[in-house]
Amino acid sequence: MILVRLPYHLRNLAGVGSQIELDVAAPVTHRAVLDALESRYPMLRGTIRDHVTHARRPFVRFFACEEDLSNDPPDTPLPAEVVDGCEPYMIVGAMAGG
Amino acid sequence: MSGVRVLVGTRKGGFVLTSDEKRQEWHVDGPHFAGWEIFHMTGSPVAPDRLYASQTSGWFGQVIQRSDDGGTTWEPVGNEFLYEGDIGTHLHYDDTPRPWEFKRVWHLEPSLHDPETVYAGAEDASLFKSTDGGGTWSELTGLRRHGTGETWTPGAAGLALHTIMLDGADPQRMFVAVSAAGAFRSEDGGATWKAINRGLVSGNELPDPDAEVGHCVHRLAMHPSRPDVLFMQKHWDVMRSDDAGDSWHEVSGELPSDFGFPIAVHAHEPDTVYVVPIKSDSEHFPPDGKLRVYRSRTGGNEWEPLTKGLPQKDCYVNVLRDAMAVDTLDTCGIYFGTTGGQVYASPDGGDNFAPIVRDLPAVYSVEVQTLP
C-alpha cells in the first residue's frame, strides 16, 4: 500500500482527505504511482503532469523521505520506505507567487 | 417568479449571485473552487441549470467544471485540450517563432441549441468544441491554421481567444476575437475562417494601416435579432460593423476615452450599447477616478455617462473584457464586475447602479442568466 499526499487544491479537486492509499504493482516508480493515482482519480489528469508527454508540471514537486525527487526520471524506483507504506509519496505545489 | 442568476469568475474562485426580478435583494453563494482562478462561468441558454466554469491555476493547469443543478454542485469534466496535427508556430513578443502551447481556457460559449455542445476559447489562441457536455474536446483547427496564424502575436495578457459569438439565426455562423490578431468569422460551423478587420486602425501598434491581422480586439457584441450588426471595443476605438464584420467604422464619438475592454448590447434595444471607458493602455483605470458606464441609444457616436450609484471619485479599478453582461427581463438589467471586487447591477438599463457585492477577489468575468 502506497501512501500519497496531495496538495490542498488537488485534495479538493479529487474530493479526498490529506492522504490517499493506493495499491501499486511493483516496480513502484513515479510513473507507476501517478498512473495509479490518475486511474483512480481521473479528475487529476493533467494537473500533475502533462496529458501526453507526462512531463511534470513546472510548479509541482515530488518529495519522499525528506528528499526532493522531482527531477528523477519517471521510471526511477521509489525509496523502500515509500514502497513499504512507511513514508508517504508527497505531491507538492511549489512555493511560488510571493 | 422569474429572477436572475449572475455567474462571477474571480481571481480566487467563482460566485453565484441570485435575485428575483426586482434585483434588489441578493443571495451570494461561494466561493466555488476557492483559491483557483475562474476565468469564466456561464450557462446553457437551452438548459439553464447546465453551467460550465473554466478553472485554472499556474500550479495545476486547466480544469473544466460542469454543474447540472444551477451551480449547487459541480463535477470536473474533460480538461485535455490538444492542438491537432502539425503544431506550427506563432510569433512571440520579440517576433521569434514560438510553438503553439495550450495555457488556459479564457471563455466558454454554450451552444444556443444543444446543451451538450459547448465551445472553448483558449490561450494560445485556439478554438475547441465539445459535443458531450465538456467530457472531451476537439480543436477546430481551421482557425489556428488560418493563413495568417503564424504571424499572430500575443497581447499583453497573452495570445488569447477571448470572445466567441454564435449567430442564433444561422447555426453555421460564428465570430471569434483574438488578442492581438483580430476578429474572425466562420460560415461553416468553425471549419474555415475569414479575418474581418477591414476598417480597423491600430496606428500605435501596427505600422501598416491596411493590416489584415494584428489588431488588438478586446471584445465583440451583437444583438441576437440583428446578427449583421456587430459592435467592438478595440484596444483603442469603439467600432461598428453593419455587414457582419466585412467592414468597420468608428463610433467612439465623444467618449472621454475610447480605450476599454467590455462592450454589451441592451437585451431589447439593438441600438443601445454600453462601454466602460478606461484611461489608456498604460493606465488601466477610469478617467479622472470616476467609474462611468457610457450608453449610446443610437448605435454609437452619441454617448451619455451613467453614474448613479457608481463611485465618482478616487476609483482606480478596471473592468475586464468578459466582465459585463445583460439580463433579458422587461427592464433590461446591466451588470459588471471590477478588478476591485465589486459587482454592480442596474435593474433599469443603466440609469441606476448598486453594488451586489463589494469585496470579492478581482472579477474576471460576469455572465447573467434570466430564469423563468
Coordinates of C-alpha atoms in Angstrom, one line a residue, chain B residues 259 278-286:
Chain B
F259 CA -9.9 52.6 -24.7
I278 CA -10.6 53.3 -19.3
K279 CA -8.0 56.0 -19.4
S280 CA -5.4 54.3 -21.5
D281 CA -3.4 51.1 -22.3
S282 CA -0.8 52.4 -19.8
E283 CA -3.2 53.3 -17.0
H284 CA -5.9 50.7 -16.7
F285 CA -8.4 52.7 -14.6
P286 CA -11.3 55.1 -15.3

